């Protein structure tokens, strides 16, 4: 009986030590886990910092390229000034050709111009057989083109179209197109104004009784 009581008291005396050991063990494990988590957190922060620096460097590089591109292509840039200059020169050249075309009005030539009435454009084609000499949409009003059916002008521009006197005409909108003929021997004033009310007119010379010297 006494032996049993002694063992019981000895076991009871060990309980505080076991409890303290458990607490210490839990504390150690917590510290280890905390240190491990702290190390992982620091690694994550370092990776984040490296990634941030990489992205910032890339963004900075792209920003520099964008500014460089904007400087080259934006308003008042070299490319912008080049485009403006090219357009100016192109428009100036076209206007100069038109001026030269109007300065030349030799009475020894014969030509006609096209006038489109209304507010819609009309397709206009001059052809003979399988050969097409002109085919383009003309805006309302008097066209800048001159179609020479007898002799070429002394000063030829892109507005001067050479066509046979027996050419055919095809219009996109019959009833909206007039032809103004500046006959041979006339200067700056049309000798005949004809109204196109059909889609196709065959043989200009025969249909409109054009005067062709020597023929």
mmCIF file of N, CA, C and O in Angstrom, residues 6-83:
data_model
loop_
_atom_site.group_PDB
_atom_site.id
_atom_site.type_symbol
_atom_site.label_atom_id
_atom_site.label_comp_id
_atom_site.label_asym_id
_atom_site.label_seq_id
_atom_site.Cartn_x
_atom_site.Cartn_y
_atom_site.Cartn_z
ATOM 1 N N UNK A 6 3.662 5.770 -2.901
ATOM 2 C CA UNK A 6 4.920 6.433 -3.252
ATOM 3 C C UNK A 6 5.017 6.656 -4.765
ATOM 4 O O UNK A 6 5.431 7.720 -5.217
ATOM 5 N N UNK A 7 4.642 5.667 -5.585
ATOM 6 C CA UNK A 7 4.669 5.791 -7.036
ATOM 7 C C UNK A 7 3.697 6.859 -7.520
ATOM 8 O O UNK A 7 3.973 7.637 -8.429
ATOM 9 N N UNK A 8 2.555 6.901 -6.846
ATOM 10 C CA UNK A 8 1.534 7.883 -7.229
ATOM 11 C C UNK A 8 2.027 9.295 -6.965
ATOM 12 O O UNK A 8 1.853 10.199 -7.775
ATOM 13 N N UNK A 9 2.680 9.488 -5.841
ATOM 14 C CA UNK A 9 3.184 10.819 -5.498
ATOM 15 C C UNK A 9 4.341 11.206 -6.415
ATOM 16 O O UNK A 9 4.507 12.368 -6.775
ATOM 17 N N UNK A 10 5.147 10.239 -6.832
ATOM 18 C CA UNK A 10 6.262 10.514 -7.741
ATOM 19 C C UNK A 10 5.765 10.926 -9.116
ATOM 20 O O UNK A 10 6.284 11.847 -9.739
ATOM 21 N N UNK A 11 4.695 10.202 -9.595
ATOM 22 C CA UNK A 11 4.112 10.564 -10.903
ATOM 23 C C UNK A 11 3.499 11.941 -10.864
ATOM 24 O O UNK A 11 3.608 12.712 -11.809
ATOM 25 N N UNK A 12 2.884 12.267 -9.762
ATOM 26 C CA UNK A 12 2.242 13.580 -9.638
ATOM 27 C C UNK A 12 3.293 14.675 -9.612
ATOM 28 O O UNK A 12 3.092 15.776 -10.120
ATOM 29 N N UNK A 13 4.434 14.383 -9.061
ATOM 30 C CA UNK A 13 5.485 15.404 -8.985
ATOM 31 C C UNK A 13 6.125 15.674 -10.343
ATOM 32 O O UNK A 13 6.740 16.718 -10.559
ATOM 33 N N UNK A 14 6.019 14.714 -11.286
ATOM 34 C CA UNK A 14 6.599 14.907 -12.627
ATOM 35 C C UNK A 14 5.704 15.741 -13.553
ATOM 36 O O UNK A 14 6.173 16.238 -14.597
ATOM 37 N N UNK A 15 4.438 15.857 -13.226
ATOM 38 C CA UNK A 15 3.491 16.581 -14.093
ATOM 39 C C UNK A 15 3.915 18.026 -14.363
ATOM 40 O O UNK A 15 3.863 18.490 -15.508
ATOM 41 N N UNK A 16 4.361 18.762 -13.369
ATOM 42 C CA UNK A 16 4.784 20.148 -13.666
ATOM 43 C C UNK A 16 5.948 20.202 -14.642
ATOM 44 O O UNK A 16 6.003 21.080 -15.511
ATOM 45 N N UNK A 17 6.888 19.235 -14.522
ATOM 46 C CA UNK A 17 8.019 19.235 -15.435
ATOM 47 C C UNK A 17 7.588 18.930 -16.879
ATOM 48 O O UNK A 17 8.075 19.524 -17.837
ATOM 49 N N UNK A 18 6.662 17.974 -16.988
ATOM 50 C CA UNK A 18 6.134 17.638 -18.319
ATOM 51 C C UNK A 18 5.416 18.830 -18.923
ATOM 52 O O UNK A 18 5.553 19.150 -20.104
ATOM 53 N N UNK A 19 4.663 19.527 -18.114
ATOM 54 C CA UNK A 19 3.913 20.697 -18.570
ATOM 55 C C UNK A 19 4.856 21.803 -19.040
ATOM 56 O O UNK A 19 4.674 22.405 -20.099
ATOM 57 N N UNK A 20 5.910 22.020 -18.194
ATOM 58 C CA UNK A 20 6.885 23.046 -18.555
ATOM 59 C C UNK A 20 7.635 22.665 -19.829
ATOM 60 O O UNK A 20 7.878 23.489 -20.709
ATOM 61 N N UNK A 21 7.994 21.389 -19.924
ATOM 62 C CA UNK A 21 8.696 20.924 -21.126
ATOM 63 C C UNK A 21 7.831 21.104 -22.377
ATOM 64 O O UNK A 21 8.330 21.503 -23.438
ATOM 65 N N UNK A 22 6.552 20.808 -22.224
ATOM 66 C CA UNK A 22 5.634 20.960 -23.360
ATOM 67 C C UNK A 22 5.560 22.416 -23.799
ATOM 68 O O UNK A 22 5.553 22.738 -24.990
ATOM 69 N N UNK A 23 5.492 23.282 -22.793
ATOM 70 C CA UNK A 23 5.425 24.719 -23.122
ATOM 71 C C UNK A 23 6.695 25.167 -23.837
ATOM 72 O O UNK A 23 6.645 25.903 -24.835
ATOM 73 N N UNK A 24 7.845 24.710 -23.305
ATOM 74 C CA UNK A 24 9.119 25.078 -23.927
ATOM 75 C C UNK A 24 9.195 24.542 -25.354
ATOM 76 O O UNK A 24 9.640 25.220 -26.277
ATOM 77 N N UNK A 25 8.736 23.290 -25.532
ATOM 78 C CA UNK A 25 8.761 22.685 -26.858
ATOM 79 C C UNK A 25 7.886 23.461 -27.848
ATOM 80 O O UNK A 25 8.277 23.734 -28.991
ATOM 81 N N UNK A 26 6.705 23.814 -27.374
ATOM 82 C CA UNK A 26 5.786 24.594 -28.224
ATOM 83 C C UNK A 26 6.407 25.938 -28.577
ATOM 84 O O UNK A 26 6.330 26.410 -29.716
ATOM 85 N N UNK A 27 7.064 26.545 -27.593
ATOM 86 C CA UNK A 27 7.694 27.850 -27.806
ATOM 87 C C UNK A 27 8.810 27.748 -28.856
ATOM 88 O O UNK A 27 8.939 28.589 -29.739
ATOM 89 N N UNK A 28 9.639 26.686 -28.692
ATOM 90 C CA UNK A 28 10.739 26.473 -29.635
ATOM 91 C C UNK A 28 10.214 26.270 -31.046
ATOM 92 O O UNK A 28 10.725 26.829 -32.023
ATOM 93 N N UNK A 29 9.170 25.433 -31.154
ATOM 94 C CA UNK A 29 8.572 25.182 -32.477
ATOM 95 C C UNK A 29 8.023 26.469 -33.073
ATOM 96 O O UNK A 29 8.191 26.757 -34.258
ATOM 97 N N UNK A 30 7.364 27.283 -32.237
ATOM 98 C CA UNK A 30 6.804 28.545 -32.706
ATOM 99 C C UNK A 30 7.899 29.484 -33.191
ATOM 100 O O UNK A 30 7.768 30.151 -34.223
ATOM 101 N N UNK A 31 9.018 29.515 -32.406
ATOM 102 C CA UNK A 31 10.134 30.372 -32.800
ATOM 103 C C UNK A 31 10.724 29.911 -34.119
ATOM 104 O O UNK A 31 11.016 30.718 -35.012
ATOM 105 N N UNK A 32 10.891 28.592 -34.256
ATOM 106 C CA UNK A 32 11.445 28.045 -35.502
ATOM 107 C C UNK A 32 10.549 28.384 -36.681
ATOM 108 O O UNK A 32 11.003 28.809 -37.746
ATOM 109 N N UNK A 33 9.241 28.189 -36.480
ATOM 110 C CA UNK A 33 8.293 28.494 -37.556
ATOM 111 C C UNK A 33 8.287 29.985 -37.886
ATOM 112 O O UNK A 33 8.209 30.385 -39.049
ATOM 113 N N UNK A 34 8.382 30.806 -36.849
ATOM 114 C CA UNK A 34 8.403 32.257 -37.063
ATOM 115 C C UNK A 34 9.629 32.678 -37.854
ATOM 116 O O UNK A 34 9.552 33.511 -38.771
ATOM 117 N N UNK A 35 10.797 32.089 -37.436
ATOM 118 C CA UNK A 35 12.023 32.404 -38.165
ATOM 119 C C UNK A 35 11.928 31.951 -39.617
ATOM 120 O O UNK A 35 12.327 32.663 -40.553
ATOM 121 N N UNK A 36 11.355 30.746 -39.825
ATOM 122 C CA UNK A 36 11.196 30.225 -41.185
ATOM 123 C C UNK A 36 10.278 31.128 -42.011
ATOM 124 O O UNK A 36 10.566 31.453 -43.168
ATOM 125 N N UNK A 37 9.158 31.531 -41.396
ATOM 126 C CA UNK A 37 8.232 32.431 -42.101
ATOM 127 C C UNK A 37 8.879 33.779 -42.393
ATOM 128 O O UNK A 37 8.657 34.375 -43.453
ATOM 129 N N UNK A 38 9.692 34.257 -41.439
ATOM 130 C CA UNK A 38 10.366 35.539 -41.628
ATOM 131 C C UNK A 38 11.350 35.458 -42.802
ATOM 132 O O UNK A 38 11.438 36.380 -43.619
ATOM 133 N N UNK A 39 12.070 34.334 -42.851
ATOM 134 C CA UNK A 39 13.027 34.145 -43.953
ATOM 135 C C UNK A 39 12.290 34.087 -45.290
ATOM 136 O O UNK A 39 12.704 34.703 -46.281
ATOM 137 N N UNK A 40 11.178 33.342 -45.315
ATOM 138 C CA UNK A 40 10.379 33.257 -46.537
ATOM 139 C C UNK A 40 9.835 34.624 -46.928
ATOM 140 O O UNK A 40 9.827 35.012 -48.099
ATOM 141 N N UNK A 41 9.396 35.379 -45.939
ATOM 142 C CA UNK A 41 8.852 36.723 -46.195
ATOM 143 C C UNK A 41 9.930 37.630 -46.798
ATOM 144 O O UNK A 41 9.682 38.388 -47.732
ATOM 145 N N UNK A 42 11.152 37.544 -46.224
ATOM 146 C CA UNK A 42 12.255 38.352 -46.749
ATOM 147 C C UNK A 42 12.595 37.956 -48.184
ATOM 148 O O UNK A 42 12.875 38.802 -49.022
ATOM 149 N N UNK A 43 12.559 36.646 -48.450
ATOM 150 C CA UNK A 43 12.825 36.181 -49.814
ATOM 151 C C UNK A 43 11.774 36.707 -50.796
ATOM 152 O O UNK A 43 12.094 37.109 -51.921
ATOM 153 N N UNK A 44 10.530 36.669 -50.312
ATOM 154 C CA UNK A 44 9.445 37.181 -51.161
ATOM 155 C C UNK A 44 9.625 38.676 -51.425
ATOM 156 O O UNK A 44 9.435 39.167 -52.552
ATOM 157 N N UNK A 45 10.013 39.417 -50.375
ATOM 158 C CA UNK A 45 10.243 40.859 -50.536
ATOM 159 C C UNK A 45 11.383 41.126 -51.513
ATOM 160 O O UNK A 45 11.313 42.049 -52.335
ATOM 161 N N UNK A 46 12.441 40.332 -51.415
ATOM 162 C CA UNK A 46 13.574 40.514 -52.329
ATOM 163 C C UNK A 46 13.162 40.223 -53.769
ATOM 164 O O UNK A 46 13.520 40.960 -54.700
ATOM 165 N N UNK A 47 12.400 39.135 -53.951
ATOM 166 C CA UNK A 47 11.918 38.803 -55.296
ATOM 167 C C UNK A 47 11.000 39.898 -55.831
ATOM 168 O O UNK A 47 11.060 40.269 -57.013
ATOM 169 N N UNK A 48 10.145 40.417 -54.947
ATOM 170 C CA UNK A 48 9.234 41.495 -55.348
ATOM 171 C C UNK A 48 10.020 42.739 -55.747
ATOM 172 O O UNK A 48 9.706 43.408 -56.736
ATOM 173 N N UNK A 49 11.067 43.058 -54.972
ATOM 174 C CA UNK A 49 11.899 44.228 -55.275
ATOM 175 C C UNK A 49 12.612 44.067 -56.615
ATOM 176 O O UNK A 49 12.671 45.003 -57.423
ATOM 177 N N UNK A 50 13.142 42.858 -56.847
ATOM 178 C CA UNK A 50 13.808 42.606 -58.126
ATOM 179 C C UNK A 50 12.831 42.718 -59.294
ATOM 180 O O UNK A 50 13.144 43.307 -60.338
ATOM 181 N N UNK A 51 11.628 42.141 -59.100
ATOM 182 C CA UNK A 51 10.608 42.203 -60.147
ATOM 183 C C UNK A 51 10.179 43.650 -60.394
ATOM 184 O O UNK A 51 10.010 44.077 -61.543
ATOM 185 N N UNK A 52 10.041 44.419 -59.319
ATOM 186 C CA UNK A 52 9.654 45.823 -59.436
ATOM 187 C C UNK A 52 10.715 46.624 -60.180
ATOM 188 O O UNK A 52 10.404 47.454 -61.052
ATOM 189 N N UNK A 53 11.983 46.383 -59.837
ATOM 190 C CA UNK A 53 13.070 47.071 -60.527
ATOM 191 C C UNK A 53 13.105 46.702 -62.006
ATOM 192 O O UNK A 53 13.326 47.557 -62.870
ATOM 193 N N UNK A 54 12.871 45.425 -62.307
ATOM 194 C CA UNK A 54 12.864 44.974 -63.695
ATOM 195 C C UNK A 54 11.740 45.649 -64.479
ATOM 196 O O UNK A 54 11.953 46.161 -65.587
ATOM 197 N N UNK A 55 10.546 45.672 -63.875
ATOM 198 C CA UNK A 55 9.401 46.296 -64.553
ATOM 199 C C UNK A 55 9.615 47.798 -64.732
ATOM 200 O O UNK A 55 9.296 48.366 -65.779
ATOM 201 N N UNK A 56 10.163 48.440 -63.697
ATOM 202 C CA UNK A 56 10.423 49.881 -63.792
ATOM 203 C C UNK A 56 11.439 50.202 -64.883
ATOM 204 O O UNK A 56 11.295 51.181 -65.621
ATOM 205 N N UNK A 57 12.462 49.342 -64.980
ATOM 206 C CA UNK A 57 13.465 49.569 -66.025
ATOM 207 C C UNK A 57 12.853 49.390 -67.412
ATOM 208 O O UNK A 57 13.141 50.163 -68.328
ATOM 209 N N UNK A 58 11.988 48.356 -67.546
ATOM 210 C CA UNK A 58 11.327 48.132 -68.828
ATOM 211 C C UNK A 58 10.394 49.285 -69.166
ATOM 212 O O UNK A 58 10.373 49.781 -70.301
ATOM 213 N N UNK A 59 9.592 49.717 -68.179
ATOM 214 C CA UNK A 59 8.672 50.826 -68.412
ATOM 215 C C UNK A 59 9.418 52.104 -68.753
ATOM 216 O O UNK A 59 8.997 52.881 -69.615
ATOM 217 N N UNK A 60 10.521 52.318 -68.063
ATOM 218 C CA UNK A 60 11.326 53.497 -68.346
ATOM 219 C C UNK A 60 11.881 53.458 -69.757
ATOM 220 O O UNK A 60 11.901 54.464 -70.473
ATOM 221 N N UNK A 61 12.308 52.268 -70.171
ATOM 222 C CA UNK A 61 12.836 52.093 -71.520
ATOM 223 C C UNK A 61 11.751 52.343 -72.562
ATOM 224 O O UNK A 61 11.972 53.033 -73.566
ATOM 225 N N UNK A 62 10.542 51.771 -72.323
ATOM 226 C CA UNK A 62 9.434 51.975 -73.246
ATOM 227 C C UNK A 62 9.005 53.439 -73.274
ATOM 228 O O UNK A 62 8.634 53.979 -74.324
ATOM 229 N N UNK A 63 9.045 54.086 -72.118
ATOM 230 C CA UNK A 63 8.672 55.492 -72.054
ATOM 231 C C UNK A 63 9.642 56.342 -72.880
ATOM 232 O O UNK A 63 9.227 57.265 -73.595
ATOM 233 N N UNK A 64 10.937 56.018 -72.795
ATOM 234 C CA UNK A 64 11.930 56.742 -73.585
ATOM 235 C C UNK A 64 11.699 56.512 -75.078
ATOM 236 O O UNK A 64 11.771 57.454 -75.880
ATOM 237 N N UNK A 65 11.400 55.251 -75.438
ATOM 238 C CA UNK A 65 11.137 54.953 -76.845
ATOM 239 C C UNK A 65 9.879 55.666 -77.327
ATOM 240 O O UNK A 65 9.822 56.168 -78.461
ATOM 241 N N UNK A 66 8.845 55.716 -76.460
ATOM 242 C CA UNK A 66 7.603 56.387 -76.821
ATOM 243 C C UNK A 66 7.830 57.883 -77.020
ATOM 244 O O UNK A 66 7.315 58.480 -77.976
ATOM 245 N N UNK A 67 8.594 58.489 -76.136
ATOM 246 C CA UNK A 67 8.893 59.911 -76.277
ATOM 247 C C UNK A 67 9.709 60.169 -77.543
ATOM 248 O O UNK A 67 9.491 61.162 -78.244
ATOM 249 N N UNK A 68 10.651 59.254 -77.816
ATOM 250 C CA UNK A 68 11.459 59.395 -79.023
ATOM 251 C C UNK A 68 10.584 59.270 -80.267
ATOM 252 O O UNK A 68 10.732 60.032 -81.233
ATOM 253 N N UNK A 69 9.640 58.305 -80.233
ATOM 254 C CA UNK A 69 8.727 58.112 -81.356
ATOM 255 C C UNK A 69 7.810 59.313 -81.519
ATOM 256 O O UNK A 69 7.538 59.755 -82.648
ATOM 257 N N UNK A 70 7.326 59.841 -80.408
ATOM 258 C CA UNK A 70 6.458 61.015 -80.450
ATOM 259 C C UNK A 70 7.215 62.224 -80.997
ATOM 260 O O UNK A 70 6.666 63.029 -81.752
ATOM 261 N N UNK A 71 8.490 62.324 -80.610
ATOM 262 C CA UNK A 71 9.294 63.435 -81.113
ATOM 263 C C UNK A 71 9.504 63.335 -82.621
ATOM 264 O O UNK A 71 9.609 64.347 -83.320
ATOM 265 N N UNK A 72 9.550 62.094 -83.124
ATOM 266 C CA UNK A 72 9.779 61.894 -84.553
ATOM 267 C C UNK A 72 8.499 61.976 -85.373
ATOM 268 O O UNK A 72 8.531 62.378 -86.539
ATOM 269 N N UNK A 73 7.357 61.568 -84.761
ATOM 270 C CA UNK A 73 6.108 61.487 -85.518
ATOM 271 C C UNK A 73 5.053 62.494 -85.090
ATOM 272 O O UNK A 73 4.072 62.687 -85.790
ATOM 273 N N UNK A 74 5.216 63.110 -83.932
ATOM 274 C CA UNK A 74 4.202 64.002 -83.404
ATOM 275 C C UNK A 74 4.160 65.335 -84.127
ATOM 276 O O UNK A 74 4.864 65.578 -85.106
ATOM 277 N N UNK A 75 3.286 66.240 -83.648
ATOM 278 C CA UNK A 75 3.183 67.577 -84.247
ATOM 279 C C UNK A 75 4.528 68.298 -84.218
ATOM 280 O O UNK A 75 5.264 68.235 -83.241
ATOM 281 N N UNK A 76 4.817 68.982 -85.328
ATOM 282 C CA UNK A 76 6.059 69.749 -85.484
ATOM 283 C C UNK A 76 7.315 68.878 -85.491
ATOM 284 O O UNK A 76 8.424 69.386 -85.328
ATOM 285 N N UNK A 77 7.125 67.565 -85.623
ATOM 286 C CA UNK A 77 8.282 66.678 -85.704
ATOM 287 C C UNK A 77 8.877 66.730 -87.116
ATOM 288 O O UNK A 77 8.317 67.333 -88.034
ATOM 289 N N UNK A 78 10.019 66.058 -87.271
ATOM 290 C CA UNK A 78 10.663 66.036 -88.577
ATOM 291 C C UNK A 78 9.782 65.349 -89.622
ATOM 292 O O UNK A 78 9.661 65.818 -90.759
ATOM 293 N N UNK A 79 9.177 64.224 -89.212
ATOM 294 C CA UNK A 79 8.304 63.501 -90.144
ATOM 295 C C UNK A 79 7.081 64.334 -90.487
ATOM 296 O O UNK A 79 6.650 64.393 -91.649
ATOM 297 N N UNK A 80 6.507 65.003 -89.478
ATOM 298 C CA UNK A 80 5.338 65.850 -89.705
ATOM 299 C C UNK A 80 5.684 66.986 -90.671
ATOM 300 O O UNK A 80 4.921 67.297 -91.593
ATOM 301 N N UNK A 81 6.837 67.606 -90.456
ATOM 302 C CA UNK A 81 7.266 68.687 -91.342
ATOM 303 C C UNK A 81 7.548 68.154 -92.757
ATOM 304 O O UNK A 81 7.254 68.820 -93.753
ATOM 305 N N UNK A 82 8.084 66.936 -92.820
ATOM 306 C CA UNK A 82 8.352 66.335 -94.128
ATOM 307 C C UNK A 82 7.049 66.087 -94.882
ATOM 308 O O UNK A 82 6.948 66.372 -96.077
ATOM 309 N N UNK A 83 6.038 65.547 -94.164
ATOM 310 C CA UNK A 83 4.740 65.278 -94.797
ATOM 311 C C UNK A 83 4.101 66.583 -95.283
ATOM 312 O O UNK A 83 3.566 66.660 -96.396
#
